[in-house]
């Protein structure tokens, strides 16, 4: 009898070895074609651990024309870079050849996929509870509790059979498929371990004269299946919450829209809206597509887009975005972006791609996994041999149980989930805060930046000139403002608009303007109520012969402070001088303080003059300033800083493109659809400088979670395998530990969902 068990154990281990090392030699990775690669996204089903990920990637890489394949266990997706000649059918067949299921990803069916995940959770739930009903009494009677009668072998068989044959059937189905495709995963190990225990015990029960009257191990088979089902159920529930960010974004998408056609209001499906259609949105309704307001005004809640809870006032000519909420007035707008071209769709697509990307730190886990599985197999073989020959000589059953314990506890499930779950939750949480992360690599790099370079205009400052000071002659404020605003209202220059806004804030009236004239780069002039009015630089007014009236000193003082000095002359006499500057953002100073407190060196590089740059830098607390820099100068300085350590460049994503590209991480200050989502590593949808320290803090938190998960997974296997080999851990305890390790890794990653930026 012992020889039969020994032969069976050796055969099972040999079969596992054949799965991993048998078959054709590994093919070389195909070279990239000279043609531009395109991406094909696949949904993968059937993966359970990091070893599964490695096999799917290898299978995809063998397809001629595949440039790169990235498989993500947490999202159960594959992103494959291929030459134009490769079809999705070739890729799905390659996945099927290694024992898994694949289908072309339909990004519009996210809700259906959510329902599929919900069905999976329900199925695992009833399987776990069903198996527990039979396993609990089996374990109680197997514990030899005093006063509790022993169960006969036949009754134990009756309790264990539903667990193994019904609730654990999919383990054996997947094993049969693995045999067909000569691949192996955790399902195979589970099926081998439980099948051996159940089959041996069944033989003892019904053929005692042939196999002897030794003990049975029905409770081992039932407990392993029950505990693993429990772990997978809890893991599926936890992983189901990692996709909350995308589901929440999709929930903002309107299903119908009110379109005005031929003067009539029509309620249509959102898919029927076309670019150029005029749509009506009433108070309390969501904006169905992107567009530009043509009639009406309202306040729009854009929190889902920017993370900012304060509504934004909108009027004719302003842009509105799909998914945002119209709060008060009715508006009509012309559709400019529909379907996949809306900002919301682009954000969902960006977040989905980013969540499925791979962080460089994952490479470490991949390398360990590649040698981990064969190493564990050798440990299992050694465990079987040592127990059989030395620890329990001739006891093949005992040797088999400890070898099975090694195989079960060594599952690299936790290792495969450690990085992608934290990446997925972290990037999703960032999107909820109005921070769009392009990929996992950007998140990892951002966590290690030591310096942040800020552009001035539109980043540290608001990017819009404002009147910050003014000096008036003889206190004639109302009259001068009225004349100045009247003339400047005819100009489109940003400085003219600043003066007009200044006058409007003080309720100044405007008048008809005659003989308006503009001198490029110098100023404007015109007649208002029979008075000659000229507005411009000191040199412009002097060229017209205007007397300064004692305001020249104020003009010089404004200029020395780095402000633009604009004078107003009426009938040849200077009556006022305005100091105009691009004002700092309200949050710039506190944001810079947060970066400094986080140990980050802050730089400001601008093309503006030195006086203005230093004045702005001093106001917000930046010590490192470079002024009068051309785009190539910015790129050169960023490159020098990058050579000393990680550098993030923050700009508008267009004018600062060379520096953004040179930086380790490029961060674009955005605003709705006008963002550099296609080029920046990080996009701040809110256009708030606080988004920079927020993004860095979140990326650091995500990297801490990844390191914690990897540490836990490594320690778990490092300690668990020798304990199982030494006989300290039984197969039942090993299966419980294996199940809970994956749950703990996912649960730890989910704590990122509650991340909140710390602001003073």
Coordinates of C-alpha atoms in Angstrom, one line a residue, residues 56-443:
X56 CA -0.3 34.8 -20.6
X57 CA 2.4 37.4 -21.3
X58 CA 4.7 34.7 -22.7
X59 CA 1.8 33.3 -24.8
X60 CA 1.0 36.8 -26.3
X61 CA 4.7 37.6 -26.8
X62 CA 5.1 34.5 -29.0
X63 CA 2.7 35.9 -31.6
X64 CA 4.7 37.3 -34.5
X65 CA 4.3 41.1 -34.7
X66 CA 3.7 41.6 -30.9
X67 CA 6.0 44.4 -29.7
X68 CA 5.1 44.3 -26.0
X69 CA 2.5 42.6 -23.8
X70 CA 1.4 43.8 -20.3
X71 CA -1.0 41.7 -18.3
X72 CA -2.6 43.0 -15.2
X73 CA -4.0 40.6 -12.6
X74 CA -6.0 43.1 -10.6
X75 CA -7.9 44.4 -13.7
X76 CA -7.8 41.1 -15.5
X77 CA -6.8 42.8 -18.7
X78 CA -4.0 42.8 -21.2
X79 CA -2.6 45.7 -23.1
X80 CA -0.7 44.5 -26.2
X81 CA 1.4 46.7 -28.5
X82 CA 1.3 45.1 -31.9
X83 CA 2.2 45.8 -35.5
X84 CA -0.7 46.7 -37.8
X85 CA -0.7 43.2 -39.3
X86 CA -1.7 41.5 -36.0
X87 CA -5.4 40.9 -35.4
X88 CA -7.2 40.6 -32.1
X89 CA -8.2 37.0 -33.1
X90 CA -4.5 36.0 -33.2
X91 CA -4.1 37.3 -29.6
X92 CA -7.2 35.7 -28.2
X93 CA -6.1 32.3 -29.7
X94 CA -2.7 32.7 -28.2
X95 CA -4.2 33.3 -24.7
X96 CA -6.5 30.2 -25.2
X97 CA -3.4 28.1 -26.1
X98 CA -2.0 28.7 -22.6
X99 CA -5.3 27.7 -20.9
X100 CA -7.1 31.0 -20.4
X101 CA -10.0 32.9 -22.0
X102 CA -9.7 36.2 -23.7
X103 CA -11.9 38.6 -25.6
X104 CA -11.5 42.0 -27.2
X105 CA -12.1 44.7 -24.6
X106 CA -15.2 46.8 -25.3
X107 CA -14.7 50.0 -23.3
X108 CA -18.4 50.8 -23.6
X109 CA -19.5 47.6 -21.7
X110 CA -18.0 48.6 -18.3
X111 CA -21.4 48.4 -16.7
X112 CA -21.9 44.9 -18.1
X113 CA -18.5 43.9 -16.8
X114 CA -19.5 45.2 -13.4
X115 CA -22.5 43.0 -13.4
X116 CA -20.3 40.1 -14.4
X117 CA -18.1 40.8 -11.5
X118 CA -21.1 41.0 -9.2
X119 CA -22.3 37.6 -10.5
X120 CA -18.8 36.2 -9.8
X121 CA -18.9 37.4 -6.3
X122 CA -22.4 35.9 -5.7
X123 CA -21.3 32.6 -7.2
X124 CA -18.2 32.4 -5.0
X125 CA -20.4 33.4 -2.0
X126 CA -22.9 30.6 -2.4
X127 CA -20.1 28.1 -3.1
X128 CA -18.3 29.1 0.1
X129 CA -21.3 29.0 2.3
X130 CA -22.6 25.8 0.7
X131 CA -19.2 24.0 1.3
X132 CA -19.0 25.4 4.8
X133 CA -22.3 23.8 5.7
X134 CA -20.8 20.4 5.0
X135 CA -17.2 21.1 6.1
X136 CA -17.9 22.4 9.6
X137 CA -19.5 19.2 11.0
X138 CA -16.8 17.2 9.2
X139 CA -14.1 19.2 11.0
X140 CA -15.9 19.0 14.4
X141 CA -16.1 15.2 14.3
X142 CA -12.5 14.9 13.0
X143 CA -11.1 16.9 16.0
X144 CA -11.8 13.9 18.4
X145 CA -13.6 16.1 20.9
X146 CA -14.3 14.1 24.1
X147 CA -17.9 13.1 24.3
X148 CA -18.4 13.6 20.6
X149 CA -18.8 10.3 18.8
X150 CA -16.6 9.5 15.8
X151 CA -18.1 9.5 12.4
X152 CA -17.8 6.5 10.2
X153 CA -15.9 6.6 7.0
X154 CA -19.1 6.4 4.9
X155 CA -20.6 9.4 6.7
X156 CA -17.4 11.5 6.2
X157 CA -17.5 10.5 2.6
X158 CA -21.1 11.7 2.3
X159 CA -20.2 15.1 3.9
X160 CA -17.0 15.6 1.9
X161 CA -18.4 14.6 -1.6
X162 CA -20.6 17.7 -2.1
X163 CA -17.8 19.9 -1.2
X164 CA -15.3 18.3 -3.6
X165 CA -17.6 17.4 -6.4
X166 CA -20.1 20.2 -6.4
X167 CA -18.7 23.3 -4.8
X168 CA -15.1 22.6 -5.8
X169 CA -15.9 21.3 -9.3
X170 CA -14.4 24.3 -11.0
X171 CA -10.9 23.5 -9.6
X172 CA -11.0 20.2 -11.4
X173 CA -12.5 21.7 -14.6
X174 CA -9.7 24.3 -14.8
X175 CA -7.2 21.5 -14.1
X176 CA -8.6 19.5 -17.0
X177 CA -8.2 22.6 -19.2
X178 CA -4.6 23.0 -18.0
X179 CA -3.8 19.4 -18.9
X180 CA -5.2 20.1 -22.4
X181 CA -3.0 23.2 -22.8
X182 CA 0.0 22.0 -20.8
X183 CA -0.1 24.9 -18.4
X184 CA -0.5 25.0 -14.6
X185 CA -1.8 27.5 -12.1
X186 CA -3.0 27.4 -8.5
X187 CA -6.2 25.5 -9.5
X188 CA -4.0 22.6 -10.6
X189 CA -2.2 22.5 -7.3
X190 CA -5.5 22.7 -5.4
X191 CA -7.0 19.9 -7.5
X192 CA -4.0 17.7 -7.1
X193 CA -3.9 18.2 -3.3
X194 CA -7.6 17.8 -2.6
X195 CA -8.0 15.1 -5.2
X196 CA -5.2 13.0 -3.7
X197 CA -6.7 13.3 -0.2
X198 CA -10.3 12.6 -1.3
X199 CA -9.3 9.8 -3.7
X200 CA -7.1 8.0 -1.2
X201 CA -9.8 8.3 1.5
X202 CA -12.5 7.1 -0.8
X203 CA -10.4 4.0 -1.7
X204 CA -9.9 3.3 2.1
X205 CA -13.6 3.7 2.7
X206 CA -15.0 1.4 0.0
X207 CA -12.0 -1.0 -0.6
X208 CA -10.6 -1.6 2.9
X209 CA -9.5 -5.1 2.1
X210 CA -7.4 -3.9 -0.8
X211 CA -6.0 -0.6 0.7
X212 CA -6.1 -1.4 4.4
X213 CA -8.0 0.2 7.3
X214 CA -5.8 3.2 7.9
X215 CA -7.2 6.7 8.6
X216 CA -9.0 8.9 6.1
X217 CA -8.4 12.6 5.1
X218 CA -11.9 13.7 4.0
X219 CA -11.7 16.7 6.3
X220 CA -8.4 17.8 4.7
X221 CA -9.9 17.9 1.2
X222 CA -13.1 19.6 2.3
X223 CA -11.4 22.2 4.5
X224 CA -8.8 23.2 1.8
X225 CA -11.6 23.8 -0.8
X226 CA -13.8 25.7 1.7
X227 CA -11.0 27.9 3.0
X228 CA -9.8 28.7 -0.6
X229 CA -13.3 29.5 -1.6
X230 CA -13.6 31.8 1.3
X231 CA -10.4 33.6 0.4
X232 CA -11.4 34.0 -3.3
X233 CA -14.8 35.3 -2.3
X234 CA -13.4 37.9 0.1
X235 CA -10.7 38.8 -2.5
X236 CA -13.3 39.2 -5.2
X237 CA -15.4 41.5 -3.0
X238 CA -12.4 43.6 -2.2
X239 CA -11.1 43.7 -5.8
X240 CA -14.6 44.7 -6.9
X241 CA -14.2 47.9 -4.9
X242 CA -10.9 48.8 -6.7
X243 CA -12.9 49.8 -9.8
X244 CA -15.2 52.3 -7.9
X245 CA -13.4 55.3 -9.5
X246 CA -14.4 54.4 -13.1
X247 CA -17.9 53.3 -12.1
X248 CA -18.4 56.6 -10.3
X249 CA -17.2 58.5 -13.4
X250 CA -19.5 56.5 -15.6
X251 CA -22.4 57.2 -13.4
X252 CA -22.2 60.9 -14.3
X253 CA -22.9 60.2 -17.9
X254 CA -26.4 61.2 -19.0
X255 CA -28.5 58.5 -20.8
X256 CA -30.7 60.9 -22.7
X257 CA -30.5 64.5 -24.0
X258 CA -33.0 67.2 -25.0
X259 CA -32.1 68.3 -28.6
X260 CA -33.7 71.3 -30.3
X261 CA -34.4 70.4 -33.9
X262 CA -36.6 72.4 -36.3
X263 CA -37.6 74.6 -33.3
X264 CA -38.9 71.5 -31.4
X265 CA -37.6 69.9 -28.2
X266 CA -36.9 66.2 -28.6
X267 CA -35.7 63.7 -26.0
X268 CA -33.2 61.4 -27.6
X269 CA -30.7 58.7 -26.6
X270 CA -27.3 60.1 -25.9
X271 CA -25.9 58.1 -28.8
X272 CA -28.1 60.1 -31.2
X273 CA -26.5 63.4 -30.4
X274 CA -24.2 64.8 -33.1
X275 CA -21.6 67.6 -33.2
X276 CA -23.4 70.8 -34.0
X277 CA -26.7 69.9 -32.4
X278 CA -28.2 72.5 -30.0
X279 CA -29.2 71.0 -26.7
X280 CA -31.3 72.2 -23.8
X281 CA -30.4 71.5 -20.2
X282 CA -32.7 72.5 -17.4
X283 CA -31.8 73.1 -13.7
X284 CA -30.8 69.9 -11.9
X285 CA -29.9 68.0 -15.1
X286 CA -26.5 66.8 -16.1
X287 CA -24.8 68.1 -19.2
X288 CA -25.0 65.2 -21.7
X289 CA -22.1 66.1 -24.0
X290 CA -19.3 68.7 -24.3
X291 CA -20.4 72.0 -25.9
X292 CA -20.4 75.8 -25.9
X293 CA -23.3 77.8 -24.4
X294 CA -25.3 79.8 -27.0
X295 CA -28.1 81.0 -24.8
X296 CA -28.7 81.4 -21.1
X297 CA -26.5 81.4 -18.0
X298 CA -26.2 79.2 -15.0
X299 CA -23.8 77.8 -12.3
X300 CA -22.3 74.4 -13.2
X301 CA -21.1 71.9 -10.6
X302 CA -17.9 70.5 -12.1
X303 CA -16.7 68.6 -9.1
X304 CA -16.7 65.3 -11.0
X305 CA -14.3 66.8 -13.4
X306 CA -12.0 68.9 -11.3
X307 CA -12.6 67.8 -7.7
X308 CA -13.6 71.4 -6.8
X309 CA -16.9 71.6 -5.0
X310 CA -17.6 75.3 -5.7
X311 CA -19.9 75.8 -8.7
X312 CA -18.6 77.7 -11.8
X313 CA -20.7 80.5 -13.3
X314 CA -21.2 80.0 -17.0
X315 CA -22.6 82.2 -19.7
X316 CA -22.8 82.6 -23.5
X317 CA -19.5 81.5 -25.1
X318 CA -18.4 79.4 -22.1
X319 CA -17.6 75.7 -22.4
X320 CA -19.6 73.0 -20.6
X321 CA -18.6 69.4 -20.2
X322 CA -20.4 66.0 -20.2
X323 CA -21.3 64.7 -16.7
X324 CA -21.2 68.1 -15.0
X325 CA -24.4 69.2 -13.2
X326 CA -26.4 72.3 -14.2
X327 CA -27.6 73.8 -10.9
X328 CA -29.8 76.8 -11.5
X329 CA -30.7 78.4 -14.9
X330 CA -31.7 76.7 -18.2
X331 CA -29.1 76.9 -20.9
X332 CA -28.8 76.0 -24.5
X333 CA -25.5 74.9 -26.0
X334 CA -24.0 73.6 -29.2
X335 CA -22.4 70.2 -29.0
X336 CA -18.7 70.2 -29.8
X337 CA -17.7 66.7 -28.4
X338 CA -19.9 63.6 -28.4
X339 CA -19.4 59.9 -27.7
X340 CA -15.8 59.0 -27.0
X341 CA -14.7 62.6 -27.8
X342 CA -16.2 64.1 -24.6
X343 CA -13.8 65.1 -21.8
X344 CA -15.5 62.5 -19.5
X345 CA -14.9 59.7 -22.0
X346 CA -11.3 60.7 -22.4
X347 CA -10.8 60.8 -18.6
X348 CA -12.4 57.3 -18.2
X349 CA -10.2 55.9 -20.9
X350 CA -7.1 57.5 -19.5
X351 CA -7.9 56.3 -16.0
X352 CA -8.6 52.8 -17.3
X353 CA -5.4 52.6 -19.2
X354 CA -3.4 54.0 -16.3
X355 CA -4.9 51.5 -13.9
X356 CA -3.9 48.6 -16.2
X357 CA -0.3 49.9 -16.6
X358 CA 2.7 48.4 -14.8
X359 CA 4.9 50.2 -12.3
X360 CA 8.6 49.6 -12.7
X361 CA 8.7 48.2 -9.1
X362 CA 6.5 45.4 -10.4
X363 CA 9.5 44.1 -12.4
X364 CA 11.0 42.9 -9.1
X365 CA 8.0 40.8 -8.3
X366 CA 8.0 39.4 -11.9
X367 CA 11.6 38.4 -11.7
X368 CA 11.1 36.7 -8.3
X369 CA 7.9 34.9 -9.7
X370 CA 9.9 33.6 -12.7
X371 CA 12.2 31.6 -10.3
X372 CA 9.8 31.2 -7.5
X373 CA 7.5 28.5 -8.9
X374 CA 10.2 26.1 -10.0
X375 CA 12.0 26.6 -6.7
X376 CA 8.8 25.8 -4.8
X377 CA 8.4 22.6 -6.9
X378 CA 11.9 21.5 -5.9
X379 CA 11.1 22.2 -2.2
X380 CA 7.9 20.2 -2.5
X381 CA 9.9 17.2 -4.0
X382 CA 12.5 17.5 -1.3
X383 CA 9.8 17.7 1.4
X384 CA 8.2 14.5 0.1
X385 CA 11.5 12.7 -0.1
X386 CA 12.8 13.8 3.3
X387 CA 9.6 12.9 5.1
X388 CA 9.3 9.6 3.3
X389 CA 13.0 8.6 3.9
X390 CA 13.9 10.1 7.3
X391 CA 11.2 11.9 9.3
X392 CA 8.4 9.3 8.8
X393 CA 10.1 6.4 7.0
X394 CA 7.7 4.6 4.7
X395 CA 4.7 6.8 5.6
X396 CA 3.8 8.0 2.0
X397 CA 0.5 9.6 3.1
X398 CA 2.2 11.8 5.6
X399 CA 4.9 12.8 3.1
X400 CA 2.3 13.6 0.5
X401 CA 0.3 15.8 3.0
X402 CA 3.3 18.0 3.8
X403 CA 4.3 18.2 0.1
X404 CA 0.8 19.4 -0.6
X405 CA 1.0 22.0 2.2
X406 CA 4.1 23.4 0.6
X407 CA 2.5 23.7 -2.8
X408 CA -0.6 25.3 -1.4
X409 CA 1.0 27.9 0.8
X410 CA 3.5 28.8 -1.9
X411 CA 0.9 30.2 -4.3
X412 CA 2.2 33.6 -5.5
X413 CA -1.3 35.1 -5.5
X414 CA -0.4 37.8 -3.0
X415 CA 2.8 38.6 -4.9
X416 CA 0.8 39.1 -8.1
X417 CA -1.7 41.4 -6.5
X418 CA 0.7 43.5 -4.4
X419 CA 1.5 46.1 -7.0
X420 CA -1.5 46.3 -9.4
X421 CA -4.1 46.7 -6.7
X422 CA -2.4 49.6 -5.1
X423 CA -1.8 51.2 -8.5
X424 CA -5.4 50.7 -9.5
X425 CA -6.8 52.2 -6.3
X426 CA -4.3 55.0 -6.2
X427 CA -4.9 56.2 -9.7
X428 CA -8.6 55.9 -9.2
X429 CA -8.5 58.0 -6.0
X430 CA -6.3 60.6 -7.9
X431 CA -9.0 60.9 -10.6
X432 CA -11.6 61.6 -7.9
X433 CA -9.4 64.4 -6.7
X434 CA -9.1 65.9 -10.2
X435 CA -5.6 64.5 -10.7
X436 CA -5.2 62.5 -13.9
X437 CA -2.2 60.1 -13.8
X438 CA -1.1 58.9 -17.2
X439 CA 0.4 55.5 -16.1
X440 CA 1.8 53.6 -13.1
X441 CA 5.4 54.6 -14.0
X442 CA 4.5 58.3 -13.6
X443 CA 3.1 57.6 -10.2

